[in-house]
PDB file of C-alpha atoms in Angstrom:
ATOM      1  CA  MET A   1      -1.824  62.036 101.445  1.00 41.00           C
ATOM      2  CA  ILE A   2      -5.300  61.951 100.943  1.00 43.00           C
ATOM      3  CA  ALA A   3      -5.306  58.003 100.705  1.00 43.00           C
ATOM      4  CA  ARG A   4      -3.296  57.877 104.253  1.00 43.00           C
ATOM      5  CA  LEU A   5      -5.651  60.326 105.708  1.00 39.00           C
ATOM      6  CA  ALA A   6      -9.091  58.458 104.500  1.00 41.00           C
ATOM      7  CA  LEU A   7      -7.604  55.426 105.680  1.00 42.00           C
ATOM      8  CA  ALA A   8      -7.562  56.649 109.149  1.00 42.00           C
ATOM      9  CA  ALA A   9     -10.429  58.304 108.743  1.00 44.00           C
ATOM     10  CA  ALA A  10     -12.249  54.749 108.154  1.00 46.00           C
ATOM     11  CA  MET A  11     -10.390  53.503 111.058  1.00 47.00           C
ATOM     12  CA  PHE A  12     -12.615  55.563 113.478  1.00 46.00           C
ATOM     13  CA  ALA A  13     -13.164  53.012 116.002  1.00 37.00           C
ATOM     14  CA  LEU A  14     -13.704  49.769 113.545  1.00 44.00           C
ATOM     15  CA  PRO A  15     -13.171  46.390 114.967  1.00 41.00           C
ATOM     16  CA  ALA A  16     -10.340  44.578 112.603  1.00 40.00           C
ATOM     17  CA  ALA A  17     -13.278  42.113 111.210  1.00 38.00           C
ATOM     18  CA  ALA A  18     -14.755  45.438 109.576  1.00 44.00           C
ATOM     19  CA  MET A  19     -11.689  46.544 108.337  1.00 45.00           C
ATOM     20  CA  ALA A  20     -11.157  42.854 106.261  1.00 42.00           C
ATOM     21  CA  GLN A  21     -14.436  43.446 104.438  1.00 42.00           C
ATOM     22  CA  SER A  22     -14.025  43.268 100.598  1.00 43.00           C
ATOM     23  CA  ALA A  23     -15.308  46.789  98.471  1.00 41.00           C
ATOM     24  CA  ASP A  24     -18.107  45.013  97.549  1.00 51.00           C
ATOM     25  CA  THR A  25     -18.913  44.617 101.206  1.00 79.00           C
ATOM     26  CA  ARG A  26     -18.609  47.773 102.779  1.00 79.00           C
ATOM     27  CA  PRO A  27     -20.858  48.732 104.922  1.00 86.00           C
ATOM     28  CA  CYS A  28     -21.668  52.930 103.353  1.00 88.00           C
ATOM     29  CA  ILE A  29     -22.301  56.370 104.999  1.00 90.00           C
ATOM     30  CA  THR A  30     -23.494  59.185 103.563  1.00 93.00           C
ATOM     31  CA  PRO A  31     -21.673  62.731 102.361  1.00 94.00           C
ATOM     32  CA  GLU A  32     -22.659  63.736 105.466  1.00 95.00           C
ATOM     33  CA  GLN A  33     -21.820  61.714 107.858  1.00 93.00           C
ATOM     34  CA  ASN A  34     -18.672  61.547 106.230  1.00 91.00           C
ATOM     35  CA  GLU A  35     -18.381  65.308 106.330  1.00 95.00           C
ATOM     36  CA  ALA A  36     -19.813  65.027 110.139  1.00 95.00           C
ATOM     37  CA  VAL A  37     -16.549  62.659 111.029  1.00 92.00           C
ATOM     38  CA  THR A  38     -14.132  65.294 109.226  1.00 92.00           C
ATOM     39  CA  ALA A  39     -15.785  67.725 111.430  1.00 96.00           C
ATOM     40  CA  TYR A  40     -15.666  66.526 114.711  1.00 95.00           C
ATOM     41  CA  VAL A  41     -11.445  65.553 114.348  1.00 94.00           C
ATOM     42  CA  MET A  42     -10.410  68.690 112.541  1.00 95.00           C
ATOM     43  CA  PRO A  43      -9.996  70.205 115.898  1.00 96.00           C
ATOM     44  CA  SER A  44      -7.649  67.420 117.463  1.00 96.00           C
ATOM     45  CA  LEU A  45      -6.141  66.573 113.889  1.00 94.00           C
ATOM     46  CA  ALA A  46      -4.481  70.797 113.622  1.00 95.00           C
ATOM     47  CA  THR A  47      -2.843  70.407 116.965  1.00 96.00           C
ATOM     48  CA  GLU A  48      -1.598  66.158 116.711  1.00 96.00           C
ATOM     49  CA  MET A  49      -0.400  67.586 112.881  1.00 95.00           C
ATOM     50  CA  ALA A  50       1.576  70.359 114.019  1.00 96.00           C
ATOM     51  CA  ARG A  51       3.039  68.377 117.303  1.00 96.00           C
ATOM     52  CA  LYS A  52       4.451  65.152 114.075  1.00 96.00           C
ATOM     53  CA  CYS A  53       5.109  67.796 112.053  1.00 96.00           C
ATOM     54  CA  GLY A  54       7.173  70.695 114.610  1.00 96.00           C
ATOM     55  CA  PRO A  55       9.769  69.404 113.590  1.00 96.00           C
ATOM     56  CA  SER A  56      10.063  68.958 109.841  1.00 96.00           C
ATOM     57  CA  LEU A  57       8.164  72.440 109.416  1.00 96.00           C
ATOM     58  CA  GLY A  58       9.895  74.411 111.983  1.00 95.00           C
ATOM     59  CA  GLN A  59       8.152  76.899 114.770  1.00 94.00           C
ATOM     60  CA  GLY A  60       7.094  79.272 112.314  1.00 95.00           C
ATOM     61  CA  SER A  61       5.435  77.020 109.907  1.00 97.00           C
ATOM     62  CA  TYR A  62       1.552  77.932 109.560  1.00 97.00           C
ATOM     63  CA  LEU A  63       0.847  74.781 110.661  1.00 96.00           C
ATOM     64  CA  VAL A  64       2.470  74.466 113.968  1.00 97.00           C
ATOM     65  CA  SER A  65       2.213  78.366 114.577  1.00 97.00           C
ATOM     66  CA  ASN A  66      -1.878  78.765 114.186  1.00 97.00           C
ATOM     67  CA  ALA A  67      -2.757  75.007 115.663  1.00 96.00           C
ATOM     68  CA  GLN A  68      -4.205  76.071 118.802  1.00 97.00           C
ATOM     69  CA  ARG A  69      -6.087  78.934 117.539  1.00 96.00           C
ATOM     70  CA  LEU A  70      -7.179  76.473 114.658  1.00 96.00           C
ATOM     71  CA  SER A  71      -8.269  73.982 117.125  1.00 96.00           C
ATOM     72  CA  GLN A  72      -9.904  76.418 119.029  1.00 97.00           C
ATOM     73  CA  LYS A  73     -12.027  78.297 115.963  1.00 95.00           C
ATOM     74  CA  TRP A  74     -12.957  74.776 114.599  1.00 96.00           C
ATOM     75  CA  GLN A  75     -14.189  73.250 118.179  1.00 96.00           C
ATOM     76  CA  ALA A  76     -17.749  74.634 118.106  1.00 96.00           C
ATOM     77  CA  GLY A  77     -18.717  72.648 114.468  1.00 96.00           C
ATOM     78  CA  ALA A  78     -16.822  69.705 116.157  1.00 96.00           C
ATOM     79  CA  ASP A  79     -18.994  69.562 118.888  1.00 95.00           C
ATOM     80  CA  ARG A  80     -22.303  70.254 116.269  1.00 96.00           C
ATOM     81  CA  ALA A  81     -20.935  67.041 114.370  1.00 96.00           C
ATOM     82  CA  TRP A  82     -20.818  64.801 117.126  1.00 94.00           C
ATOM     83  CA  PRO A  83     -24.176  63.453 117.365  1.00 94.00           C
ATOM     84  CA  THR A  84     -23.878  62.910 113.910  1.00 94.00           C
ATOM     85  CA  ALA A  85     -20.333  61.016 114.267  1.00 92.00           C
ATOM     86  CA  ARG A  86     -21.194  59.504 117.146  1.00 90.00           C
ATOM     87  CA  ASN A  87     -24.171  57.906 115.099  1.00 90.00           C
ATOM     88  CA  VAL A  88     -22.029  56.633 112.455  1.00 88.00           C
ATOM     89  CA  VAL A  89     -19.395  54.862 115.225  1.00 84.00           C
ATOM     90  CA  THR A  90     -22.385  53.211 115.877  1.00 85.00           C
ATOM     91  CA  LYS A  91     -23.206  52.020 113.030  1.00 84.00           C
ATOM     92  CA  LEU A  92     -20.004  51.351 111.653  1.00 82.00           C
ATOM     93  CA  ALA A  93     -18.194  49.448 114.976  1.00 80.00           C
ATOM     94  CA  GLY A  94     -21.765  48.263 116.649  1.00 81.00           C
ATOM     95  CA  ILE A  95     -20.973  50.269 119.424  1.00 79.00           C
ATOM     96  CA  PRO A  96     -24.087  51.794 121.271  1.00 80.00           C
ATOM     97  CA  LEU A  97     -23.244  55.188 122.051  1.00 81.00           C
ATOM     98  CA  ALA A  98     -26.889  56.916 123.342  1.00 80.00           C
ATOM     99  CA  PRO A  99     -26.827  60.740 123.897  1.00 84.00           C
ATOM    100  CA  GLY A 100     -25.718  61.725 127.096  1.00 80.00           C
ATOM    101  CA  SER A 101     -24.539  58.328 128.390  1.00 82.00           C
ATOM    102  CA  SER A 102     -21.333  58.137 130.427  1.00 79.00           C
ATOM    103  CA  GLY A 103     -20.016  55.927 127.159  1.00 80.00           C
ATOM    104  CA  ASP A 104     -20.954  58.668 124.468  1.00 81.00           C
ATOM    105  CA  GLY A 105     -19.040  61.442 126.531  1.00 84.00           C
ATOM    106  CA  PHE A 106     -16.046  59.406 127.227  1.00 87.00           C
ATOM    107  CA  ALA A 107     -16.208  58.555 123.086  1.00 84.00           C
ATOM    108  CA  LYS A 108     -16.648  62.030 122.444  1.00 86.00           C
ATOM    109  CA  MET A 109     -13.961  62.638 124.240  1.00 87.00           C
ATOM    110  CA  VAL A 110     -10.935  59.998 123.150  1.00 87.00           C
ATOM    111  CA  LEU A 111     -12.025  59.190 119.274  1.00 86.00           C
ATOM    112  CA  ALA A 112     -11.135  62.540 117.781  1.00 88.00           C
ATOM    113  CA  PRO A 113      -7.476  62.452 119.620  1.00 90.00           C
ATOM    114  CA  ALA A 114      -6.721  58.161 118.990  1.00 86.00           C
ATOM    115  CA  LEU A 115      -7.829  59.475 114.898  1.00 83.00           C
ATOM    116  CA  ALA A 116      -6.145  63.017 114.751  1.00 86.00           C
ATOM    117  CA  GLY A 117      -2.723  60.785 116.133  1.00 85.00           C
ATOM    118  CA  LYS A 118      -3.499  57.955 113.839  1.00 84.00           C
ATOM    119  CA  ILE A 119      -3.454  60.337 110.826  1.00 82.00           C
ATOM    120  CA  ALA A 120      -0.897  62.552 112.335  1.00 86.00           C
ATOM    121  CA  PHE A 121       0.971  59.509 112.984  1.00 87.00           C
ATOM    122  CA  GLU A 122       1.357  58.636 109.326  1.00 83.00           C
ATOM    123  CA  LEU A 123       2.660  61.566 107.806  1.00 87.00           C
ATOM    124  CA  ASP A 124       6.086  62.158 106.225  1.00 93.00           C
ATOM    125  CA  ALA A 125       8.136  65.344 106.230  1.00 94.00           C
ATOM    126  CA  GLN A 126       6.622  65.495 102.336  1.00 96.00           C
ATOM    127  CA  ALA A 127       3.032  65.313 103.403  1.00 93.00           C
ATOM    128  CA  CYS A 128       3.738  67.708 106.194  1.00 95.00           C
ATOM    129  CA  ALA A 129       4.867  70.113 103.974  1.00 96.00           C
ATOM    130  CA  VAL A 130       2.021  69.560 101.710  1.00 95.00           C
ATOM    131  CA  THR A 131      -0.446  70.060 104.783  1.00 93.00           C
ATOM    132  CA  ASP A 132       1.101  73.532 105.775  1.00 96.00           C
ATOM    133  CA  ARG A 133       0.202  74.597 102.318  1.00 96.00           C
ATOM    134  CA  LEU A 134      -2.714  73.357 101.787  1.00 93.00           C
ATOM    135  CA  LEU A 135      -3.789  74.339 105.622  1.00 93.00           C
ATOM    136  CA  GLN A 136      -2.868  78.242 104.912  1.00 95.00           C
ATOM    137  CA  GLN A 137      -4.538  78.262 101.626  1.00 95.00           C
ATOM    138  CA  LEU A 138      -8.337  76.651 102.928  1.00 94.00           C
ATOM    139  CA  GLU A 139      -7.841  78.017 106.024  1.00 90.00           C
ATOM    140  CA  PRO A 140      -9.888  81.448 105.679  1.00 93.00           C
ATOM    141  CA  LEU A 141     -13.499  79.003 104.492  1.00 94.00           C
ATOM    142  CA  PRO A 142     -15.676  79.022 107.348  1.00 94.00           C
ATOM    143  CA  ALA A 143     -14.749  75.646 109.240  1.00 93.00           C
ATOM    144  CA  ASN A 144     -17.830  74.830 107.961  1.00 93.00           C
ATOM    145  CA  ASN A 145     -16.859  74.755 104.360  1.00 95.00           C
ATOM    146  CA  LEU A 146     -13.511  73.185 105.482  1.00 95.00           C
ATOM    147  CA  ALA A 147     -14.940  70.462 106.673  1.00 95.00           C
ATOM    148  CA  SER A 148     -16.713  70.049 103.318  1.00 95.00           C
ATOM    149  CA  VAL A 149     -13.633  70.541 101.335  1.00 94.00           C
ATOM    150  CA  LEU A 150     -12.107  67.569 103.405  1.00 91.00           C
ATOM    151  CA  ALA A 151     -14.556  65.453 103.374  1.00 91.00           C
ATOM    152  CA  THR A 152     -14.757  65.336  99.484  1.00 92.00           C
ATOM    153  CA  LEU A 153     -11.269  65.085  99.755  1.00 87.00           C
ATOM    154  CA  LEU A 154     -11.637  61.945 102.052  1.00 83.00           C
ATOM    155  CA  GLU A 155     -14.918  60.223  99.640  1.00 85.00           C
ATOM    156  CA  VAL A 156     -12.370  60.416  96.876  1.00 85.00           C
ATOM    157  CA  GLY A 157      -9.579  58.876  98.790  1.00 78.00           C
ATOM    158  CA  ALA A 158     -11.670  56.003  99.915  1.00 71.00           C
ATOM    159  CA  ALA A 159     -13.564  55.519  96.908  1.00 73.00           C
ATOM    160  CA  ASN A 160     -11.067  52.768  95.622  1.00 73.00           C
ATOM    161  CA  GLN A 161      -9.063  51.674  98.796  1.00 69.00           C
ATOM    162  CA  SER A 162     -10.809  48.303  99.405  1.00 67.00           C
ATOM    163  CA  GLN A 163      -8.521  48.220 103.079  1.00 60.00           C
ATOM    164  CA  ILE A 164     -11.040  51.396 103.712  1.00 65.00           C
ATOM    165  CA  PRO A 165     -14.006  49.711 106.506  1.00 68.00           C
ATOM    166  CA  TYR A 166     -16.447  52.056 104.971  1.00 76.00           C
ATOM    167  CA  ARG A 167     -17.934  53.959 101.448  1.00 83.00           C
ATOM    168  CA  VAL A 168     -19.382  56.762 100.728  1.00 88.00           C
ATOM    169  CA  CYS A 169     -22.076  56.324  99.073  1.00 87.00           C
ATOM    170  CA  ARG A 170     -24.772  59.008  97.364  1.00 79.00           C
ATOM    171  CA  GLU A 171     -28.024  56.594  98.066  1.00 70.00           C
ATOM    172  CA  GLN A 172     -28.146  54.280 100.756  1.00 60.00           C
ATOM    173  CA  PRO A 173     -29.093  50.642  99.962  1.00 52.00           C
ATOM    174  CA  ASN A 174     -32.493  49.629 101.352  1.00 47.00           C
TER     175      ASN A 174
END
C-alpha cells in the first residue's frame, strides 16, 4: 500500500518523459516539499478513499463515517501547504504556476482530487482495511504531524522505486 501511495503521489502532474527516468537521474525534492505535497492531498484523499473503500468497509467503518469531517479538518493545512506543493509541480513538471494566476487557482483545485482519485483507484479491499485501521490510530494526531508521518512513509516507499519519478533527498545536488 505504501508503495502504491508513493507511486501515485509521484505521478502528481508529471509528464510521461519524466516518469521514464532512471533512479540515478530522478529529480530530488526535499523532505519539506514531500510533506507539503502530502498535506495538500490529504483532504481529497480522505473523501476519495472513503468512496473507493465504502463498498468493502461498509458505512460504519472509521474511514467512511469520518471522511468528510477529516477532509474539513485537514483543509487548512492543505491550503497552507499549497505554495510549496505548487513549487514542486513547477519544479518536477516544468509547469509555471505564478501565485494568484488563473493557472494557479485551477491547479490548486484539480490536482489534489486527481491524485487522490489515482491513489484510491489502486486500493483493493485489503488495503482499504489496513488504511481504515491506520487512519483510526493516527487521526488523533494534529494534521501537520499526520502529514509528516505519511510523508515519511512516502519517502521510504519512493526510495527504491525506479518507476517513481522523484527522490526525496536530504541534501539538494548543486
